[in-house]
Coordinates of C-alpha atoms in Angstrom, one line a residue:
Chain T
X1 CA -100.6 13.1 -39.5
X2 CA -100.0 11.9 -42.9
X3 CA -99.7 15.3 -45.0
X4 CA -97.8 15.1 -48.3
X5 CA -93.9 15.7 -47.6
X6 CA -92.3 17.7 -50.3
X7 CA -90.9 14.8 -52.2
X8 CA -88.4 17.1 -54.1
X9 CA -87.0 19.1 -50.9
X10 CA -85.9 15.2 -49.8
X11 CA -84.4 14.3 -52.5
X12 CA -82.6 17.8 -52.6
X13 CA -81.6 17.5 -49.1
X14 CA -80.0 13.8 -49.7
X15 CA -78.7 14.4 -52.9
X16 CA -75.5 16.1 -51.6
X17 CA -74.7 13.9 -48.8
X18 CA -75.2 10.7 -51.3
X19 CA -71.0 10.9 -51.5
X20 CA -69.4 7.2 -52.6
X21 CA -69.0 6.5 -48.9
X22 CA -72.7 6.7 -48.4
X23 CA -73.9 5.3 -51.6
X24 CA -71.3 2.1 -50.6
X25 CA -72.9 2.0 -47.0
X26 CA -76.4 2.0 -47.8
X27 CA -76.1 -0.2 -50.5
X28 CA -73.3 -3.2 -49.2
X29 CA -75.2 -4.1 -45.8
X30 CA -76.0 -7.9 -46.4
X31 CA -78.0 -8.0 -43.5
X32 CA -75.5 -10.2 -41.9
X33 CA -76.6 -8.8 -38.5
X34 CA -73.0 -9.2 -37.0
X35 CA -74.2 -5.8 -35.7
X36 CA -77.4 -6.8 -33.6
X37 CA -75.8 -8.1 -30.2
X38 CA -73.3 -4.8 -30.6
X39 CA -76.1 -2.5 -29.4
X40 CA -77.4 -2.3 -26.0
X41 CA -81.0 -1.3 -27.3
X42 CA -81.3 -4.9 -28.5
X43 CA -80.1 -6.6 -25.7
X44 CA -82.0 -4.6 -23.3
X45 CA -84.9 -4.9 -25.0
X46 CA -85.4 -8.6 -25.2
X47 CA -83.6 -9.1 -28.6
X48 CA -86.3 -7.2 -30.1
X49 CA -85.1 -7.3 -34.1
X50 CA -86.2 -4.3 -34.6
X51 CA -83.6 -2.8 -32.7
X52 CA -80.7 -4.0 -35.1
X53 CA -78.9 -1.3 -35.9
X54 CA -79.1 -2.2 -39.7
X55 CA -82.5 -2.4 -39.2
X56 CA -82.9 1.1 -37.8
X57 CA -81.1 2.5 -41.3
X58 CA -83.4 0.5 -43.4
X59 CA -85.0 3.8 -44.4
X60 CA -82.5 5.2 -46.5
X61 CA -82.4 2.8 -48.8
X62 CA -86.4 3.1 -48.5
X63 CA -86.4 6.8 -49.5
X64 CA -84.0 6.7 -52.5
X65 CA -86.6 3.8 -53.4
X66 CA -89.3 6.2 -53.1
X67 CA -87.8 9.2 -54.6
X68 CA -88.4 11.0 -51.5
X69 CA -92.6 10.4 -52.1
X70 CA -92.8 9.9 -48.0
X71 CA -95.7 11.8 -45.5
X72 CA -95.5 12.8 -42.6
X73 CA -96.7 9.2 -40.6
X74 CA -93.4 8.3 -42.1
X75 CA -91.0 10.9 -40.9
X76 CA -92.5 9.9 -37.2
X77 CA -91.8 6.7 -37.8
X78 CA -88.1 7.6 -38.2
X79 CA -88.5 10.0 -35.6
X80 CA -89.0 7.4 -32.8
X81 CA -86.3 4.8 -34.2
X82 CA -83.6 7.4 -34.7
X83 CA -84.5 8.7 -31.5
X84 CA -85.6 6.3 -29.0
X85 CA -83.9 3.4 -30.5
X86 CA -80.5 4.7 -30.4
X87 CA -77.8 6.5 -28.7
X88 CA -75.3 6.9 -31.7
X89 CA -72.8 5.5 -29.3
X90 CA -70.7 4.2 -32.6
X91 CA -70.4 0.6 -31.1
X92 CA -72.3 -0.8 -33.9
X93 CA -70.2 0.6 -36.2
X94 CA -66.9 -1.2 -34.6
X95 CA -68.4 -4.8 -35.4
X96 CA -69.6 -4.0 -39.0
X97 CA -67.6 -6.4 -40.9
X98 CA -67.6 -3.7 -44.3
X99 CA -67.3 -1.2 -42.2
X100 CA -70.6 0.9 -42.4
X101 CA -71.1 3.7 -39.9
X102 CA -74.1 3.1 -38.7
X103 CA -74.0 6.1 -36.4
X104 CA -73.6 8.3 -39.4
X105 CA -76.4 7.0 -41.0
X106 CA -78.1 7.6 -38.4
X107 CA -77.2 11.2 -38.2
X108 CA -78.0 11.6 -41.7
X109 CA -81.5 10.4 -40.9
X110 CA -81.7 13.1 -38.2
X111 CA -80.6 15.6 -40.6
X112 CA -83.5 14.9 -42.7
X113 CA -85.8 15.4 -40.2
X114 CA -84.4 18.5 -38.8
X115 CA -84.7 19.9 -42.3
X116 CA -88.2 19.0 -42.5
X117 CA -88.7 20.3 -38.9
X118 CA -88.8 17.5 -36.6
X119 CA -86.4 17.5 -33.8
X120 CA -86.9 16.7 -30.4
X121 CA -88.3 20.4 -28.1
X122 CA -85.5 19.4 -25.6
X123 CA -82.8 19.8 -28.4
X124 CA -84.8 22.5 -30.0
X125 CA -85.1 24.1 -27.5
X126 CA -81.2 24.9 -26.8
X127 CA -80.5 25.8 -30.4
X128 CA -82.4 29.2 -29.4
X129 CA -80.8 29.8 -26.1
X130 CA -77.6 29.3 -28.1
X131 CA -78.1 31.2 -30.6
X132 CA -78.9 34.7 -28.6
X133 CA -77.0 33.9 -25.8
X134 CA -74.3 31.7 -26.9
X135 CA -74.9 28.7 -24.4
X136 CA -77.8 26.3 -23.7
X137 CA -79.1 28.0 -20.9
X138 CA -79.7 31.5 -21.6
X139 CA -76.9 32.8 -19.2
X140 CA -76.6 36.3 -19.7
X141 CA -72.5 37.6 -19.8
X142 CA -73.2 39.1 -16.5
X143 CA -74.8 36.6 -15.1
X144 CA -72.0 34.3 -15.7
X145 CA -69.4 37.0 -14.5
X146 CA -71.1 37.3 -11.7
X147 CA -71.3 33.4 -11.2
X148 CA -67.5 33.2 -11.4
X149 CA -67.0 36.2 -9.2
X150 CA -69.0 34.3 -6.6
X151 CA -67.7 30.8 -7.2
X152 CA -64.5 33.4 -6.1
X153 CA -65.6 34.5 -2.7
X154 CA -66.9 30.5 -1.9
X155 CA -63.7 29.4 -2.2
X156 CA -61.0 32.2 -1.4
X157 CA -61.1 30.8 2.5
X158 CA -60.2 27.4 1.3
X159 CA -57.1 28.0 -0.4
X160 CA -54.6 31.4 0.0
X161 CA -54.3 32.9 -3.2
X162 CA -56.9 31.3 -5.4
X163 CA -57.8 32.9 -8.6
X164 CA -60.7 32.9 -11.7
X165 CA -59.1 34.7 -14.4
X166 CA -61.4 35.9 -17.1
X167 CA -59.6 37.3 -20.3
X168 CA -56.3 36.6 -19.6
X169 CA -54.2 37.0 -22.4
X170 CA -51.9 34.8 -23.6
X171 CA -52.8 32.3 -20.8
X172 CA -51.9 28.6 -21.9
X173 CA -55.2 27.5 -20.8
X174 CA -58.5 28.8 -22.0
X175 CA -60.8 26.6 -20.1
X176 CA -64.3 25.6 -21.3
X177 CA -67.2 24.1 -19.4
X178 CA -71.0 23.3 -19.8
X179 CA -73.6 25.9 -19.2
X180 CA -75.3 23.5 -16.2
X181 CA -72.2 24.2 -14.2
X182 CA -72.2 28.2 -14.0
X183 CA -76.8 27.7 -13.8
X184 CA -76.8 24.8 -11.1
X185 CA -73.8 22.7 -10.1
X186 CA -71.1 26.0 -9.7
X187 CA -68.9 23.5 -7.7
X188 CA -67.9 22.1 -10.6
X189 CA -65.9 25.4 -11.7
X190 CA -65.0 25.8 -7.4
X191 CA -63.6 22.2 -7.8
X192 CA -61.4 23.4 -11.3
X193 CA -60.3 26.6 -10.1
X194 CA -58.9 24.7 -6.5
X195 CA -57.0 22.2 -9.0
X196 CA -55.6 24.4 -11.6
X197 CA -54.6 26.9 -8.7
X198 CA -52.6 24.2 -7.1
X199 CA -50.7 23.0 -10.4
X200 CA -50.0 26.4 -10.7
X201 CA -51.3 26.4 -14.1
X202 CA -51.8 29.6 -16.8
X203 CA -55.3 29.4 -17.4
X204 CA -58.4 32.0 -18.2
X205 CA -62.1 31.8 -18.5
X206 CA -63.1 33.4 -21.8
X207 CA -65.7 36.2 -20.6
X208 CA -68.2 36.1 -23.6
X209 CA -70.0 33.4 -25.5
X210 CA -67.3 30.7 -26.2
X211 CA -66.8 29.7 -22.8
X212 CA -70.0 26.8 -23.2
X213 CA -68.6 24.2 -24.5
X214 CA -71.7 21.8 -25.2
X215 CA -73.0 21.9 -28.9
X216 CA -76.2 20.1 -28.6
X217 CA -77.0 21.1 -32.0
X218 CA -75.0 18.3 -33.2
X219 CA -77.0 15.9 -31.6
X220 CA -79.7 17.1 -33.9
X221 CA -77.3 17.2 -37.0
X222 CA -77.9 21.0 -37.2
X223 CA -74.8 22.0 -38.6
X224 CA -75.4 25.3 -38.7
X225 CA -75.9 25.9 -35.5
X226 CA -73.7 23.2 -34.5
X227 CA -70.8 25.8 -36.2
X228 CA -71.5 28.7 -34.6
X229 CA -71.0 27.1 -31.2
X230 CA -67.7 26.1 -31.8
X231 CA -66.7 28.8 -33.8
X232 CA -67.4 31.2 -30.7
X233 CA -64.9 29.4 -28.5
X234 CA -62.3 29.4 -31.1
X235 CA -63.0 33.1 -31.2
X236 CA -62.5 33.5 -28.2
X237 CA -59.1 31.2 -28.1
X238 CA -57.8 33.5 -30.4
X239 CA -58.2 36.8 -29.1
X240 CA -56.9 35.6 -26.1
X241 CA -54.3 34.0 -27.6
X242 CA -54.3 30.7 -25.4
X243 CA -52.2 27.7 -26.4
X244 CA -54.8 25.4 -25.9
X245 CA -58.4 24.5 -25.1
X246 CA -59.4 22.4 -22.0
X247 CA -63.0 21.0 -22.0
X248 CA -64.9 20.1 -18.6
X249 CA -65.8 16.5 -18.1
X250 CA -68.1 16.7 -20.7
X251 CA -68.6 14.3 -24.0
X252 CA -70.2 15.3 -26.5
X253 CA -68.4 18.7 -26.1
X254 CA -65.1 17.5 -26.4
X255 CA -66.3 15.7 -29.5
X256 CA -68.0 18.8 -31.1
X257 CA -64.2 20.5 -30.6
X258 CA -62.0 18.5 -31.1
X259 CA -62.6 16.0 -33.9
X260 CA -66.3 17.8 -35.3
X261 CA -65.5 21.5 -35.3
X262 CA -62.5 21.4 -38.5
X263 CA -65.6 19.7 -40.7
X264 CA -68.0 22.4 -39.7
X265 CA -65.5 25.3 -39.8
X266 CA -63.6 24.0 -42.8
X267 CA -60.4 24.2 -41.5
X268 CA -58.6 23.0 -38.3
X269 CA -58.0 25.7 -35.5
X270 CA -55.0 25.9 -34.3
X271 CA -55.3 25.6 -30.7
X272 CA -55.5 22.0 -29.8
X273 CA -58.5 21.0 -27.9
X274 CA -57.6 18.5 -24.5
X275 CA -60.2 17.1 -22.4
X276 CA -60.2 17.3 -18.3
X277 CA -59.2 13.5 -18.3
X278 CA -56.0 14.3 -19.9
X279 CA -54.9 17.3 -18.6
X280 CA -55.7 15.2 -14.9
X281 CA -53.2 12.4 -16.5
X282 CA -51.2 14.7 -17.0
X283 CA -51.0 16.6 -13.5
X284 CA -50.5 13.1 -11.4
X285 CA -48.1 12.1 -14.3
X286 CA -45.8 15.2 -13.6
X287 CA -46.5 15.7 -9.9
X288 CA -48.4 18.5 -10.6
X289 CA -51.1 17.6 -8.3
X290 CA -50.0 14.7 -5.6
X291 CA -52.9 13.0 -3.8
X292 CA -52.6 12.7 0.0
X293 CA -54.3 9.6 -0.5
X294 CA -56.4 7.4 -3.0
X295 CA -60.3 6.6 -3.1
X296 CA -60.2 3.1 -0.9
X297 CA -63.5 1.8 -1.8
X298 CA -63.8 -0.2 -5.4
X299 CA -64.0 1.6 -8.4
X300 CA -65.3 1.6 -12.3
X301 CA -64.6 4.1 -14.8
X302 CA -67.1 4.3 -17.3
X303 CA -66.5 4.9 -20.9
X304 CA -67.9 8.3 -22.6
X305 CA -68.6 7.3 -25.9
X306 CA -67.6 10.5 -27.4
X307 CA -64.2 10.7 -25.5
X308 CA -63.9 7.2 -25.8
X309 CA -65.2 5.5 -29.1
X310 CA -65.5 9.1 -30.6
X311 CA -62.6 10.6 -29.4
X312 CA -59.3 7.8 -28.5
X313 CA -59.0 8.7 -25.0
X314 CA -59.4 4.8 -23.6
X315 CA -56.3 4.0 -22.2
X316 CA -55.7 7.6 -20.7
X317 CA -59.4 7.1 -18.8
X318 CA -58.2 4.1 -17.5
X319 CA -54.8 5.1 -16.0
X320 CA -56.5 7.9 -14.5
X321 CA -59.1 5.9 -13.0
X322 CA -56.4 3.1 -11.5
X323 CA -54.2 6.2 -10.4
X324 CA -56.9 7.9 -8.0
X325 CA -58.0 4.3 -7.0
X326 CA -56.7 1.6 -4.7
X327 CA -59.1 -1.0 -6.0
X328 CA -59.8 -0.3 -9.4
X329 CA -62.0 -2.9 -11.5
X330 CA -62.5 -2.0 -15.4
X331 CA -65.5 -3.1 -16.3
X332 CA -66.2 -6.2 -18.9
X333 CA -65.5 -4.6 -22.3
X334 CA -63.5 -1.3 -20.6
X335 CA -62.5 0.9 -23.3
X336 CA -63.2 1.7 -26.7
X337 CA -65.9 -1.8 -27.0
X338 CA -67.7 -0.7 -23.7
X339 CA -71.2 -0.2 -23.9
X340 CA -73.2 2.8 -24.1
X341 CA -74.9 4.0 -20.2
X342 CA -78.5 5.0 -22.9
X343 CA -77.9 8.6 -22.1
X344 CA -75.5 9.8 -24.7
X345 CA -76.4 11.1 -28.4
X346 CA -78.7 13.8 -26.9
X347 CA -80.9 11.1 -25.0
X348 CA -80.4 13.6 -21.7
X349 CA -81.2 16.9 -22.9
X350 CA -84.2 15.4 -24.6
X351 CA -86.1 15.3 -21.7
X352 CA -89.6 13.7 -20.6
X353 CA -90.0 12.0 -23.9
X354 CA -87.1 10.0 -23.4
X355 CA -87.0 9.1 -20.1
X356 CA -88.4 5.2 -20.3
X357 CA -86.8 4.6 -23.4
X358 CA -82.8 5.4 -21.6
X359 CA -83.9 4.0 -18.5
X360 CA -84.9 0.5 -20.4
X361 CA -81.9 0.3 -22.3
X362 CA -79.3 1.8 -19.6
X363 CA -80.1 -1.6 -18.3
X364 CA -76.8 -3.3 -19.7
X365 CA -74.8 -0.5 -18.1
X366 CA -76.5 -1.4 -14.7
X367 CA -75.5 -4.7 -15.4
X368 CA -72.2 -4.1 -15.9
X369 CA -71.7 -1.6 -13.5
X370 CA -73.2 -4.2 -10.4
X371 CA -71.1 -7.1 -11.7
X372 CA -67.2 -5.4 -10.9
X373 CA -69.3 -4.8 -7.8
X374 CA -67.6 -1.1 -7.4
X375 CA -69.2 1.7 -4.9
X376 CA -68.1 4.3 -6.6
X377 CA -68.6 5.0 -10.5
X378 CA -65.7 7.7 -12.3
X379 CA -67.8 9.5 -15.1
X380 CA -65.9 12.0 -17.4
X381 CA -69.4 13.1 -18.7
X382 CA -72.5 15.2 -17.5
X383 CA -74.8 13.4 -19.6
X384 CA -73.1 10.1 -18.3
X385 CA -73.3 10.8 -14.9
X386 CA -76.7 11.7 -14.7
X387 CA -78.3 9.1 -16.8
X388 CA -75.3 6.5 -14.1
X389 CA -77.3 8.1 -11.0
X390 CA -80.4 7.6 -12.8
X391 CA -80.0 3.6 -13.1
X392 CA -78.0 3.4 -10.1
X393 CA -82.0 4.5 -8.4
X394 CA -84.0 2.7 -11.2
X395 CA -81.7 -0.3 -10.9
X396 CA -81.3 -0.7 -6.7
X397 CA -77.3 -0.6 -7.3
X398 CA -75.0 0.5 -3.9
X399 CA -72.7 2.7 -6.1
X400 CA -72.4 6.2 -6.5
X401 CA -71.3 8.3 -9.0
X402 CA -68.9 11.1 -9.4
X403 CA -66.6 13.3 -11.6
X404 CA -62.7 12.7 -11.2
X405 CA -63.0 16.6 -10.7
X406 CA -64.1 16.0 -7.2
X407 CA -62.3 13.4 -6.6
X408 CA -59.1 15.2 -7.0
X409 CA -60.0 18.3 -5.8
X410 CA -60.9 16.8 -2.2
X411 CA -57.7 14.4 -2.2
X412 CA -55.0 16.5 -3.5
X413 CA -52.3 17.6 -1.6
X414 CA -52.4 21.3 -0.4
X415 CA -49.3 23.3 -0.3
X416 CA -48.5 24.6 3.1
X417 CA -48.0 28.2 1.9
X418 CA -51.7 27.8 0.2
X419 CA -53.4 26.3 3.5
X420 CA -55.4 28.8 5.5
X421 CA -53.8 30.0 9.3
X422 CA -56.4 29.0 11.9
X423 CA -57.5 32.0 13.5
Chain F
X1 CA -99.8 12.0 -18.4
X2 CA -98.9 10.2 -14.9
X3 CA -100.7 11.4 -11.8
X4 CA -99.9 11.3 -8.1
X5 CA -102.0 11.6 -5.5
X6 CA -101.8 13.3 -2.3
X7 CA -103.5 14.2 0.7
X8 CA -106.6 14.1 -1.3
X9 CA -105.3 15.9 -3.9
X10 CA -104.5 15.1 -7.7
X11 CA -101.3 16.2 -9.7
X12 CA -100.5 15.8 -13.2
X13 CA -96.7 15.3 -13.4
X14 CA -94.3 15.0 -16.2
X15 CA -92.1 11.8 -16.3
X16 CA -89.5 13.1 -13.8
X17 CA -92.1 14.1 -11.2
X18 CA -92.6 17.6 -11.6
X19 CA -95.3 19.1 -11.7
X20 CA -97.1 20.1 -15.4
X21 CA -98.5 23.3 -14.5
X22 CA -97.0 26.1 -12.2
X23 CA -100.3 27.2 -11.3
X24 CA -101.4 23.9 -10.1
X25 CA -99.0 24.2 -7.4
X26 CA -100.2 24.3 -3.4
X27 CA -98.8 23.2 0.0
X28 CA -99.7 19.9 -0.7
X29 CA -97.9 19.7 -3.3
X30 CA -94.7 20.7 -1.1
X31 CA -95.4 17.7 1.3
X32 CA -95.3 15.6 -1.4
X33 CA -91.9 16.6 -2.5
X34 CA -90.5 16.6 0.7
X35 CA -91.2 12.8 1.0
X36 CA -90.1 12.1 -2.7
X37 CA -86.8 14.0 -1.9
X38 CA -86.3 12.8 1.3
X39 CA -86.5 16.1 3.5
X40 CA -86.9 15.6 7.1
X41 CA -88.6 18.7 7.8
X42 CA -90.0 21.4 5.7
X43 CA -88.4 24.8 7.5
X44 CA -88.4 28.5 6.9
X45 CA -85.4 27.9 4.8
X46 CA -87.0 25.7 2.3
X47 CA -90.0 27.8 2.0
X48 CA -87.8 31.3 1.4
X49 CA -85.9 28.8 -1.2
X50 CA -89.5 28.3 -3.1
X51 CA -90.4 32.0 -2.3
X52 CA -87.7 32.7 -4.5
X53 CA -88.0 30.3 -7.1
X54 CA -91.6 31.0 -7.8
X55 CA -91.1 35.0 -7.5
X56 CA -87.7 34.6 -10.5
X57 CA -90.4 32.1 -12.2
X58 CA -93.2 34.3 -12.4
X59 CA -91.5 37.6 -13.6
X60 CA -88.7 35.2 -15.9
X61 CA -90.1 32.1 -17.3
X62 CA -87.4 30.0 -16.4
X63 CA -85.2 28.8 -13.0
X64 CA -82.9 31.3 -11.6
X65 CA -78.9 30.6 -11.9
X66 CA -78.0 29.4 -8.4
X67 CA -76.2 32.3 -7.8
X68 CA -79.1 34.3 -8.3
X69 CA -80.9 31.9 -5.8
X70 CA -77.8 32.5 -3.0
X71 CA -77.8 35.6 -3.3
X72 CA -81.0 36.6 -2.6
X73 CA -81.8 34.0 0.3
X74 CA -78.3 35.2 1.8
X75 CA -77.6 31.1 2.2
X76 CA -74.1 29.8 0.7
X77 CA -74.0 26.7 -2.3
X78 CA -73.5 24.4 0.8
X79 CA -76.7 25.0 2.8
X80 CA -78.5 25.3 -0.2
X81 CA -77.3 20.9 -0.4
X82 CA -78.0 20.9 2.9
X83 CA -81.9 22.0 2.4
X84 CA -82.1 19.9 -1.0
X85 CA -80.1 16.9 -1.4
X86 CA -80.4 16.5 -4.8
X87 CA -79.4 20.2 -5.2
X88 CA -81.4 23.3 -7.0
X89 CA -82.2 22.3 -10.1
X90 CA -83.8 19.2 -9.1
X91 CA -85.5 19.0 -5.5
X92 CA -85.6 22.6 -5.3
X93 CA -87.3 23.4 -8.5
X94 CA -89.3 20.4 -8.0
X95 CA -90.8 21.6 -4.8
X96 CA -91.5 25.3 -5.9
X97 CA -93.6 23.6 -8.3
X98 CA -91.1 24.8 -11.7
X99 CA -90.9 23.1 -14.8
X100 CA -88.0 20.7 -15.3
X101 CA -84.7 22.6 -16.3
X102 CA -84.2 22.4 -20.1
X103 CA -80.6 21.5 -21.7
X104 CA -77.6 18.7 -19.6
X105 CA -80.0 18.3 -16.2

C-alpha cells in the first residue's frame, strides 16, 4: 500500500504543466473559503470541511513541498478526493474571488495519477474499447451499420420517406451520438432521424469510428487518448466534407469537441461543432419543426455543466425548455450558477465504486428539482439523465425525466405528404 | 460486498443489484429480478430474452447490441420495453444474470 512512488517521474510530470497560471493558482488561494457553499459535495454532506473545494487541491501545493517524495497510501488518498469528492462541475471556480480554476486543478491532479496508473476500471476501461474500436463500447463498424439499418426498418412505417444516410458527402450535417444509443437505447437515433427528416435537413452519419462522440478519456485527463477520439470525428467531417458537427444530447461530448478538441489537436477544425439543444432552438426558431402542441404538465430544465458552465449554452437551454413547455419553472440558480446533478465529470461511467458517493451528493439536485415542483425533468445529457432518474428513485420525487429529443419527436407536427395511408 | 437473499438463497451483488458472478446465476435469481424490476409475470418471452443474453455472454464476454438481441428473438425495440421496463441494458441484463454494462449506462 505504501510502496515508494518514483519521486522524480512526479516532479517530471508536473514540471511542464507548472505554467504562470498554475504556479499563481496554487500559490494565491488565501483560504478565504468563498468557495465552500459553491459545491454541492459540501452542502450535501453536512458541511463536512473537507469537501472545500480548496481543500481538495491542498495537494499540489503538498507535492511541490515534497519534491514529489509521495507513496502510494498517498496517491489513494488523492484518488478518493479527486474522485469521490468532486464532479469538476466548474461552479467552484465561478465564486473564486482570484479566480483559481479549481476544476483544473483538479484535473491536473487526475493527470498525475493516470500517469502513475491510477484511474478509475470504469474509465479505464473505455480507453481500450476506444482505442480498437473507436467508441466506448466495442461496437464493431458492422455492428453499428447494421444498427442504423435497423433503426431504418423500425421506423420507415412511421413516417413516408424517412432516411439514415451514412457517408453522405457534402451533407451540412455530420451528426454524432454516444455509443449507448446504437448498444441499448437505438430510439435515441429513431427519435433524430424522425426530426431531421421532418426539417428536411442535409445530414449523414459518418460510417467509421468518429461517429461516437463521448471522450471519456478526458474525464481521466488522458490526453492522449482523449485526442484521438476527437480527431477521428474530425476525420471523418472532413472526408465527408460536412459544414458542421451536431452532437447528441450529450455533455461531456460536446465539451471534448467543441471547446477541448483545438488544445488537444493544436489547431481548431474547421467545422463548427453545435449541440442538439441548438440546432432544436433553431428548428422551432425557424419553423422548421412546429409542435402540434406543448408538454402541459410543469417542467425543469436542468443545467449540463459541460454545455452549460463549460460550454455557454444557458440561455439557449432555457428558451428551449419554455418553448416545448406550457408551464415551465427554471429552477433556483437556472443557468450557468446551477448546481451540479453528482453525475457529471465521469461520476456515471465510473460505475459501482461511485454509486453512494453521486447518490449522497445528487442530494441538492433532488432538492432543487422537488422545490419548482415539476413532473417532468428536460435533460440535454446521458450522464445527467441517468444519475436525474437515479435520485428521482433514491429521493421519492413524482417527476420524470426525459431528453428534449423525445419530446419533440412525439409532438411535432407531421407533414401530411410524410403521414402513412391507413390501409 | 452487499447480499440479497432469496427464497433461501444468497447473492452477492454489486451496488446496482446485479449479480457478481455469471455463474452464480439460477431461477431464483430470476424471481428476484422480476420483483426488483417490477415484472408481473415471468413468460416465455422473458426467458428467450435471458436465453439469449446468457448464450452472446458466454461465447462474447460482454452484452449483446440490442439489435443483436431483436434480431435473434424476432421481438421489435418496443416489446423488448414492454417485457423490461427499464429496457435491455438494465432489467434485462440484470435478470440473465450479466455484469453491469461498462461506459454512459
Amino acid at each position: 500500500m505504501t510502496a515508494p512512488i518514483n519521486a522524480q517521474a512526479v516532479m517530471d510530470f508536473l514540471k511542464p504543466r507548472m505554467g504562470a497560471r498554475f504556479k499563481t493558482w496554487v500559490n494565491i488561494c488565501t483560504h478565504c473559503g468563498m468557495c465552500a457553499d459553491t459545491c454541492h459535495f459540501y452542502l450535501a454532506n453536512n458541511k463536512n470541511p473537507k469537501m472545500i473545494p480548496s481543500y481538495k487541491v491542498r495537494f499540489l501545493k503538498d507535492i511541490l513541498k515534497k519534491k514529489g517524495r509521495v507513496d502510494r497510501a498517498y496517491l489513494e488518498e488523492i484518488y478518493k478526493t479527486v474522485y469521490y469528492e468532486c464532479n469538476v462541475c466548474r461552479r467552484c471556480s465561478l465564486y473564486c474571488p482570484f479566480g483559481i480554476d479549481i476544476a483544473y486543478l483538479i484535473y491536473v491532479l487526475r493527470a498525475l495519477l493516470n500517469s502513475q496508473g491510477l484511474a478509475p476500471e470504469g474509465l479505464a476501461r473505455t480507453v481500450l474499447d476506444y482505442k480498437e474500436f473507436g467508441n466506448q463500447m466495442a461496437i464493431t463498424d458492422e455492428e453499428w451499420l447494421e444498427t442504423l439499418e435497423w433503426c431504418k426498418e423500425e421506423t420507415a412505417d412511421e413516417l413516408v420517406g424517412l432516411d439514415i444516410p451514412i457517408d453522405k458527402k457534402g451533407a451540412k450535417i455530420l451528426y454524432t451520438v454516444n455509443a449507448r444509443e446504437p448498444k441499448f437505447y437505438p430510439q435515441d437515433i429513431m427519435e433524430m432521424a424522425k426530426i431531421f427528416h421532418v426539417a428536411g435537413e442535409d445530414w449523414t452519419f459518418p460510417s467509421r469510428k468518429g461517429w461516437d462522440a463521448t471522450n471519456l478519456a478526458m474525464f481521466m485527463s488522458d490526453t492522449e487518448t482523449a485526442r484521438e477520439v476527437a480527431s477521428n470525428t474530425f476525420k471523418r467531417a472532413e472526408e465527408l466534407e460536412v459544414k458542421q458537427i451536431v452532437v447528441t444530447e450529450c455533455g461531456h461530448a460536446y465539451r471534448s469537441l467543441c471547446y477541448e478538441a483545438p488544445l488537444w489537436l493544436g489547431y481548431t477544425p474547421k467545422q463548427p461543432v453545435v449541440h442538439s439543444v441548438e440546432l432544436f432552438l433553431d428548428y422551432l426558431k425557424e419553423g422548421r419543426i412546429k409542435l402540434r402542441e406543448k408538454l402541459k404538465e410543469p417542467t425543469t430544465v436542468q443545467d449540463p455543466c459541460n454545455i452549460i458552465r463549460n460550454g455557454g449554452l444557458a440561455e439557449k437551454n432555457r428558451l428551449l425548455a419554455s418553448m416545448v413547455s406550457e408551464d415551465f419553472r427554471p429552477m433556483k440558480n437556472q443557468g450557468n450558477y446551477n448546481f451540479c446533478c453528482g453525475g457529471g465529470g465521469g461520476a456515471m461511467p465510473m460505475g459501482g465504486e461511485m454509486k453512494k458517493h453521486r447518490l449522497a451528493s445528487g442530494k441538492i439536485k433532488a432538492e432543487q428539482i422537488r422545490e419548482t415542483g415539476a413532473k417532468i425533468v428536460l435533460v440535454p445529457c446521458h450522464n445527467c439523465i441517468d444519475q436525474i432518474r437515479d435520485l428521482i428513485t433514491e429521493y421519492k420525487i413524482d417527476a420524470k425525466a426525459v431528453h428534449f429529443k423525445e419530446v419533440i419527436a412525439e409532438h411535432m407536427v407531421i407533414p401530411k405528404e410524410m403521414t402513412p395511408k391507413e390501409d | 460486498m452487499p447480499t440479497v437473499e432469496f427464497e433461501g438463497k444468497t447473492f452477492n451483488v454489486d451496488e446496482d443489484g446485479f449479480i457478481d458472478d455469471f455463474n452464480n446465476w439460477n431461477d431464483s435469481w430470476m424471481r428476484h429480478v422480476k420483483q426488483t424490476e417490477g415484472i408481473e409475470e415471468i413468460t416465455d418471452e422473458h426467458i428467450k430474452v435471458v436465453n439469449v443474453l446468457q448464450d452472446y455472454y458466454k461465447k462474447n464476454g460482454i452484452a449483446p447490441m440490442v439489435r443483436i438481441l431483436s434480431k435473434v428473438t424476432g421481438f421489435k425495440l418496443k416489446y423488448i420495453y414492454e417485457l423490461f421496463p427499464s429496457g435491455p441494458g438494465k432489467g434485462a441484463c440484470k435478470m440473465a444474470g450479466l455484469p453491469k454494462p461498462t461506459g454512459c449506462v
